[in-house]
Amino acid sequence: MENAWFPEAERCSGAEGLRVLEALGERIWPDEEVKLFVVKEGDPNAFAMPGRRIVVFSGLIDRARSPEMLAGVIAHEMGHVEYRHPMRGLVHQLGLGAVLTLVFGDSSLAGVGQLALVLSYSRDMEREADRRGIELLQHAGIRADGMSRFFEIIKKDVQNSVLSDLPEFLSTHPDLDARIAATRQPETGAPAMSDADWQLVRKICDSK
C-alpha cells in the first residue's frame, strides 16, 4: 500500500537518521503510531496523508536551523492526522472515487510533489493543527517554540524572494503573521534531540 502513495526511489534511506526521526515521533505522540517518511525534495515542505503517514521533504530539514523547528512542523502534521484532515482534504480536492483509487493503488500522481499540491486545508483546519501540535510538544516536555520560529524563517524567505510560494502547510489562511503570533512559545522544555542525533537527521538523504 505504501508504494501506491509515492515511489520508493524518492525516499531517503539513511537508517540512523530515520531511527532518530522515528524516536522523535514517538516522543511527540507516544499514544499513536505514525509513520514518518523523508523524501528528496528541495521545497521546505511536509504533509500528512491518510493512513497515519507524514512525509517530510529534505528541503525542510535543510532549512530548519534546529531540531525543535523540525519537531514543530512534525507536531503540526500530527495535529492534521489526529483530526483526519488529510482524508477530508483529499476528498474535497479529488472526489471520493479518486481518493479510493489513490489509496488502493493505480495512482495517477507521479510523486510527492503532486500529492502535496492537491492537499489543502481550511483556515480552521490549520489553526486546529497548529494548536494541537503545540499541545503535543508541551505534553511531551519538548521545547515548543520551534514551530513559530520556523514560520518566521519561511516568512523571511518569502519576503526576500528565496521562495516564490509558501510551502503547502503554510499556504492556507490564517495569514503567516497570525500563525506566528498564535504559536509563539517560551524557550522552555527539553531539546527535541541531541546535537549528534540532529546531524544524523541532516544526513538522512546523503545516500541519494
Short mmCIF file of N, CA and C in Angstrom, two decimals, residues 22-140:
data_model
loop_
_atom_site.label_atom_id
_atom_site.label_comp_id
_atom_site.label_asym_id
_atom_site.label_seq_id
_atom_site.Cartn_x
_atom_site.Cartn_y
_atom_site.Cartn_z
N GLU A 22 12.08 8.61 13.87
CA GLU A 22 11.00 7.79 14.42
C GLU A 22 10.92 7.93 15.93
N ALA A 23 12.08 7.99 16.59
CA ALA A 23 12.09 8.18 18.05
C ALA A 23 11.49 9.52 18.44
N LEU A 24 11.78 10.55 17.64
CA LEU A 24 11.20 11.86 17.89
C LEU A 24 9.68 11.79 17.75
N GLY A 25 9.20 11.13 16.70
CA GLY A 25 7.77 10.98 16.51
C GLY A 25 7.11 10.28 17.68
N GLU A 26 7.76 9.25 18.20
CA GLU A 26 7.20 8.52 19.35
C GLU A 26 7.18 9.38 20.60
N ARG A 27 8.17 10.25 20.75
CA ARG A 27 8.17 11.16 21.90
C ARG A 27 7.04 12.18 21.80
N ILE A 28 6.84 12.71 20.59
CA ILE A 28 5.83 13.75 20.43
C ILE A 28 4.43 13.19 20.64
N TRP A 29 4.19 12.01 20.11
CA TRP A 29 2.83 11.42 20.18
C TRP A 29 2.94 9.95 20.57
N PRO A 30 3.25 9.67 21.84
CA PRO A 30 3.52 8.29 22.26
C PRO A 30 2.32 7.36 22.21
N ASP A 31 1.13 7.91 22.19
CA ASP A 31 -0.07 7.07 22.24
C ASP A 31 -0.53 6.61 20.86
N GLU A 32 0.09 7.09 19.81
CA GLU A 32 -0.34 6.76 18.45
C GLU A 32 0.86 6.36 17.60
N GLU A 33 0.61 5.48 16.64
CA GLU A 33 1.67 5.06 15.73
C GLU A 33 1.52 5.82 14.42
N VAL A 34 2.50 6.66 14.13
CA VAL A 34 2.51 7.45 12.90
C VAL A 34 3.81 7.14 12.17
N LYS A 35 3.72 6.83 10.89
CA LYS A 35 4.89 6.51 10.08
C LYS A 35 5.43 7.78 9.44
N LEU A 36 6.73 8.02 9.64
CA LEU A 36 7.39 9.19 9.08
C LEU A 36 8.27 8.78 7.90
N PHE A 37 8.16 9.50 6.79
CA PHE A 37 9.00 9.30 5.62
C PHE A 37 9.75 10.60 5.34
N VAL A 38 10.94 10.47 4.79
CA VAL A 38 11.68 11.63 4.27
C VAL A 38 11.93 11.38 2.79
N VAL A 39 11.66 12.39 1.97
CA VAL A 39 11.88 12.27 0.53
C VAL A 39 12.79 13.39 0.06
N LYS A 40 13.50 13.12 -1.02
CA LYS A 40 14.45 14.09 -1.57
C LYS A 40 13.69 15.10 -2.42
N GLU A 41 13.30 16.18 -1.82
CA GLU A 41 12.60 17.28 -2.48
C GLU A 41 13.12 18.58 -1.89
N GLY A 42 13.39 19.56 -2.73
CA GLY A 42 14.05 20.78 -2.27
C GLY A 42 13.17 21.75 -1.51
N ASP A 43 11.86 21.68 -1.69
CA ASP A 43 10.97 22.63 -1.00
C ASP A 43 10.97 22.37 0.50
N PRO A 44 10.89 23.43 1.31
CA PRO A 44 10.80 23.26 2.77
C PRO A 44 9.38 22.91 3.17
N ASN A 45 8.98 21.67 2.89
CA ASN A 45 7.58 21.28 3.00
C ASN A 45 7.44 19.99 3.79
N ALA A 46 6.22 19.73 4.23
CA ALA A 46 5.83 18.47 4.86
C ALA A 46 4.33 18.36 4.74
N PHE A 47 3.81 17.14 4.73
CA PHE A 47 2.36 16.98 4.70
C PHE A 47 1.98 15.62 5.26
N ALA A 48 0.76 15.54 5.75
CA ALA A 48 0.21 14.30 6.29
C ALA A 48 -0.68 13.66 5.25
N MET A 49 -0.72 12.32 5.26
CA MET A 49 -1.55 11.56 4.33
C MET A 49 -2.48 10.66 5.12
N PRO A 50 -3.57 10.22 4.51
CA PRO A 50 -4.39 9.19 5.15
C PRO A 50 -3.54 7.95 5.44
N GLY A 51 -3.93 7.19 6.44
CA GLY A 51 -3.13 6.04 6.82
C GLY A 51 -2.07 6.37 7.85
N ARG A 52 -2.19 7.56 8.50
CA ARG A 52 -1.29 7.96 9.57
C ARG A 52 0.16 8.01 9.08
N ARG A 53 0.36 8.64 7.94
CA ARG A 53 1.68 8.82 7.36
C ARG A 53 1.99 10.31 7.26
N ILE A 54 3.24 10.64 7.53
CA ILE A 54 3.70 12.02 7.39
C ILE A 54 4.95 12.01 6.51
N VAL A 55 4.94 12.85 5.49
CA VAL A 55 6.06 12.96 4.56
C VAL A 55 6.78 14.28 4.84
N VAL A 56 8.08 14.19 5.06
CA VAL A 56 8.92 15.36 5.29
C VAL A 56 9.86 15.51 4.10
N PHE A 57 9.89 16.69 3.51
CA PHE A 57 10.81 16.96 2.42
C PHE A 57 12.20 17.25 2.98
N SER A 58 13.22 16.79 2.25
CA SER A 58 14.60 17.06 2.69
C SER A 58 14.86 18.56 2.75
N GLY A 59 14.19 19.33 1.91
CA GLY A 59 14.36 20.78 1.94
C GLY A 59 13.94 21.40 3.25
N LEU A 60 12.97 20.81 3.92
CA LEU A 60 12.56 21.31 5.22
C LEU A 60 13.66 21.07 6.26
N ILE A 61 14.24 19.87 6.22
CA ILE A 61 15.33 19.58 7.15
C ILE A 61 16.51 20.51 6.90
N ASP A 62 16.81 20.74 5.63
CA ASP A 62 17.92 21.63 5.28
C ASP A 62 17.67 23.06 5.77
N ARG A 63 16.41 23.49 5.71
CA ARG A 63 16.09 24.89 6.05
C ARG A 63 15.94 25.10 7.55
N ALA A 64 15.58 24.06 8.28
CA ALA A 64 15.41 24.19 9.73
C ALA A 64 16.76 24.47 10.38
N ARG A 65 16.77 25.41 11.31
CA ARG A 65 18.01 25.77 11.99
C ARG A 65 18.20 25.01 13.29
N SER A 66 17.22 24.25 13.69
CA SER A 66 17.33 23.49 14.93
C SER A 66 16.37 22.31 14.86
N PRO A 67 16.63 21.25 15.64
CA PRO A 67 15.69 20.12 15.65
C PRO A 67 14.33 20.51 16.20
N GLU A 68 14.27 21.55 17.03
CA GLU A 68 12.98 21.99 17.56
C GLU A 68 12.08 22.55 16.45
N MET A 69 12.69 23.17 15.44
CA MET A 69 11.89 23.65 14.30
C MET A 69 11.29 22.47 13.54
N LEU A 70 12.10 21.45 13.32
CA LEU A 70 11.59 20.24 12.66
C LEU A 70 10.51 19.59 13.51
N ALA A 71 10.74 19.51 14.80
CA ALA A 71 9.74 18.91 15.70
C ALA A 71 8.43 19.68 15.66
N GLY A 72 8.52 21.01 15.54
CA GLY A 72 7.32 21.83 15.48
C GLY A 72 6.48 21.51 14.26
N VAL A 73 7.15 21.35 13.10
CA VAL A 73 6.42 21.04 11.87
C VAL A 73 5.83 19.63 11.95
N ILE A 74 6.58 18.68 12.47
CA ILE A 74 6.07 17.31 12.59
C ILE A 74 4.86 17.28 13.52
N ALA A 75 4.95 18.01 14.63
CA ALA A 75 3.82 18.05 15.56
C ALA A 75 2.59 18.68 14.90
N HIS A 76 2.80 19.71 14.10
CA HIS A 76 1.70 20.32 13.34
C HIS A 76 1.03 19.28 12.44
N GLU A 77 1.84 18.50 11.72
CA GLU A 77 1.28 17.49 10.83
C GLU A 77 0.57 16.39 11.63
N MET A 78 1.07 16.08 12.81
CA MET A 78 0.38 15.11 13.66
C MET A 78 -1.00 15.63 14.08
N GLY A 79 -1.10 16.94 14.25
CA GLY A 79 -2.40 17.53 14.51
C GLY A 79 -3.36 17.26 13.36
N HIS A 80 -2.87 17.41 12.13
CA HIS A 80 -3.70 17.09 10.97
C HIS A 80 -4.12 15.62 10.98
N VAL A 81 -3.19 14.74 11.34
CA VAL A 81 -3.50 13.31 11.39
C VAL A 81 -4.61 13.04 12.41
N GLU A 82 -4.48 13.62 13.59
CA GLU A 82 -5.46 13.35 14.65
C GLU A 82 -6.87 13.79 14.24
N TYR A 83 -6.96 14.91 13.55
CA TYR A 83 -8.27 15.43 13.16
C TYR A 83 -8.73 14.91 11.79
N ARG A 84 -7.96 13.97 11.22
CA ARG A 84 -8.31 13.33 9.95
C ARG A 84 -8.44 14.35 8.80
N HIS A 85 -7.65 15.40 8.87
CA HIS A 85 -7.68 16.40 7.82
C HIS A 85 -7.19 15.88 6.46
N PRO A 86 -6.18 14.98 6.42
CA PRO A 86 -5.70 14.55 5.09
C PRO A 86 -6.80 13.92 4.25
N MET A 87 -7.56 13.00 4.83
CA MET A 87 -8.62 12.36 4.05
C MET A 87 -9.69 13.37 3.66
N ARG A 88 -10.05 14.25 4.57
CA ARG A 88 -11.06 15.25 4.26
C ARG A 88 -10.58 16.19 3.15
N GLY A 89 -9.29 16.56 3.20
CA GLY A 89 -8.75 17.44 2.18
C GLY A 89 -8.68 16.78 0.82
N LEU A 90 -8.28 15.51 0.79
CA LEU A 90 -8.17 14.81 -0.48
C LEU A 90 -9.54 14.59 -1.10
N VAL A 91 -10.52 14.20 -0.30
CA VAL A 91 -11.86 14.01 -0.82
C VAL A 91 -12.39 15.31 -1.39
N HIS A 92 -12.10 16.41 -0.70
CA HIS A 92 -12.57 17.72 -1.18
C HIS A 92 -11.93 18.07 -2.51
N GLN A 93 -10.64 17.78 -2.66
CA GLN A 93 -9.92 18.18 -3.87
C GLN A 93 -10.13 17.22 -5.04
N LEU A 94 -10.17 15.91 -4.74
CA LEU A 94 -10.16 14.91 -5.80
C LEU A 94 -11.48 14.18 -6.00
N GLY A 95 -12.32 14.17 -4.96
CA GLY A 95 -13.53 13.36 -5.01
C GLY A 95 -13.26 11.99 -4.41
N LEU A 96 -14.29 11.38 -3.88
CA LEU A 96 -14.13 10.11 -3.16
C LEU A 96 -13.58 9.01 -4.06
N GLY A 97 -14.07 8.93 -5.29
CA GLY A 97 -13.62 7.86 -6.18
C GLY A 97 -12.13 7.92 -6.43
N ALA A 98 -11.61 9.12 -6.70
CA ALA A 98 -10.19 9.28 -6.96
C ALA A 98 -9.36 8.95 -5.73
N VAL A 99 -9.86 9.31 -4.54
CA VAL A 99 -9.14 9.01 -3.31
C VAL A 99 -9.06 7.51 -3.09
N LEU A 100 -10.15 6.79 -3.34
CA LEU A 100 -10.13 5.33 -3.19
C LEU A 100 -9.13 4.70 -4.15
N THR A 101 -9.06 5.21 -5.36
CA THR A 101 -8.07 4.73 -6.32
C THR A 101 -6.66 5.00 -5.81
N LEU A 102 -6.46 6.19 -5.25
CA LEU A 102 -5.15 6.57 -4.73
C LEU A 102 -4.73 5.67 -3.58
N VAL A 103 -5.68 5.38 -2.68
CA VAL A 103 -5.38 4.57 -1.50
C VAL A 103 -5.07 3.12 -1.88
N PHE A 104 -5.85 2.58 -2.82
CA PHE A 104 -5.72 1.16 -3.12
C PHE A 104 -4.85 0.85 -4.32
N GLY A 105 -4.22 1.87 -4.88
CA GLY A 105 -3.26 1.64 -5.96
C GLY A 105 -3.69 2.26 -7.27
N ASP A 106 -2.86 2.07 -8.29
CA ASP A 106 -3.10 2.61 -9.62
C ASP A 106 -3.24 4.12 -9.57
N SER A 107 -2.35 4.77 -8.82
CA SER A 107 -2.42 6.22 -8.66
C SER A 107 -1.90 6.91 -9.92
N SER A 108 -2.55 8.00 -10.27
CA SER A 108 -2.09 8.79 -11.41
C SER A 108 -1.13 9.89 -11.00
N LEU A 109 -0.86 10.00 -9.70
CA LEU A 109 0.06 11.03 -9.21
C LEU A 109 1.49 10.54 -9.40
N ALA A 110 2.33 11.39 -9.99
CA ALA A 110 3.69 10.96 -10.33
C ALA A 110 4.60 10.92 -9.12
N GLY A 111 4.32 11.69 -8.10
CA GLY A 111 5.21 11.70 -6.95
C GLY A 111 4.69 12.59 -5.85
N VAL A 112 5.52 12.77 -4.83
CA VAL A 112 5.09 13.51 -3.65
C VAL A 112 4.84 14.98 -3.94
N GLY A 113 5.54 15.54 -4.92
CA GLY A 113 5.30 16.95 -5.23
C GLY A 113 3.88 17.18 -5.67
N GLN A 114 3.36 16.32 -6.55
CA GLN A 114 1.97 16.45 -6.99
C GLN A 114 0.99 16.18 -5.87
N LEU A 115 1.31 15.18 -5.03
CA LEU A 115 0.42 14.87 -3.92
C LEU A 115 0.32 16.05 -2.96
N ALA A 116 1.43 16.71 -2.70
CA ALA A 116 1.41 17.87 -1.81
C ALA A 116 0.53 18.98 -2.38
N LEU A 117 0.53 19.11 -3.70
CA LEU A 117 -0.23 20.18 -4.32
C LEU A 117 -1.73 19.98 -4.15
N VAL A 118 -2.21 18.74 -4.15
CA VAL A 118 -3.66 18.53 -4.06
C VAL A 118 -4.17 18.56 -2.63
N LEU A 119 -3.26 18.49 -1.66
CA LEU A 119 -3.68 18.57 -0.26
C LEU A 119 -3.80 20.04 0.14
N SER A 120 -4.97 20.42 0.57
CA SER A 120 -5.15 21.78 1.09
C SER A 120 -6.17 21.74 2.19
N TYR A 121 -6.02 22.62 3.16
CA TYR A 121 -6.89 22.63 4.32
C TYR A 121 -7.48 24.02 4.51
N SER A 122 -8.60 24.05 5.21
CA SER A 122 -9.23 25.32 5.53
C SER A 122 -8.43 26.03 6.61
N ARG A 123 -8.72 27.31 6.81
CA ARG A 123 -8.04 28.06 7.86
C ARG A 123 -8.31 27.46 9.23
N ASP A 124 -9.52 26.95 9.44
CA ASP A 124 -9.84 26.33 10.73
C ASP A 124 -9.03 25.06 10.95
N MET A 125 -8.84 24.28 9.88
CA MET A 125 -8.02 23.08 10.00
C MET A 125 -6.58 23.43 10.36
N GLU A 126 -6.05 24.49 9.73
CA GLU A 126 -4.68 24.88 10.03
C GLU A 126 -4.55 25.36 11.48
N ARG A 127 -5.51 26.11 11.94
CA ARG A 127 -5.49 26.55 13.34
C ARG A 127 -5.54 25.34 14.28
N GLU A 128 -6.40 24.38 13.95
CA GLU A 128 -6.50 23.19 14.79
C GLU A 128 -5.17 22.44 14.84
N ALA A 129 -4.53 22.28 13.69
CA ALA A 129 -3.27 21.56 13.64
C ALA A 129 -2.17 22.32 14.37
N ASP A 130 -2.12 23.64 14.23
CA ASP A 130 -1.15 24.44 14.97
C ASP A 130 -1.35 24.26 16.47
N ARG A 131 -2.59 24.42 16.90
CA ARG A 131 -2.88 24.34 18.34
C ARG A 131 -2.58 22.94 18.90
N ARG A 132 -3.00 21.91 18.17
CA ARG A 132 -2.76 20.56 18.66
C ARG A 132 -1.27 20.22 18.64
N GLY A 133 -0.55 20.71 17.64
CA GLY A 133 0.88 20.47 17.60
C GLY A 133 1.59 21.05 18.81
N ILE A 134 1.23 22.26 19.20
CA ILE A 134 1.81 22.87 20.40
C ILE A 134 1.48 22.03 21.63
N GLU A 135 0.23 21.58 21.73
CA GLU A 135 -0.17 20.75 22.88
C GLU A 135 0.63 19.46 22.94
N LEU A 136 0.84 18.82 21.81
CA LEU A 136 1.61 17.57 21.79
C LEU A 136 3.04 17.80 22.25
N LEU A 137 3.66 18.87 21.79
CA LEU A 137 5.03 19.17 22.22
C LEU A 137 5.09 19.46 23.71
N GLN A 138 4.14 20.23 24.20
CA GLN A 138 4.11 20.55 25.63
C GLN A 138 3.91 19.31 26.48
N HIS A 139 3.00 18.44 26.07
CA HIS A 139 2.76 17.21 26.82
C HIS A 139 3.97 16.30 26.82
N ALA A 140 4.74 16.35 25.72
CA ALA A 140 5.95 15.54 25.63
C ALA A 140 7.13 16.16 26.37
#
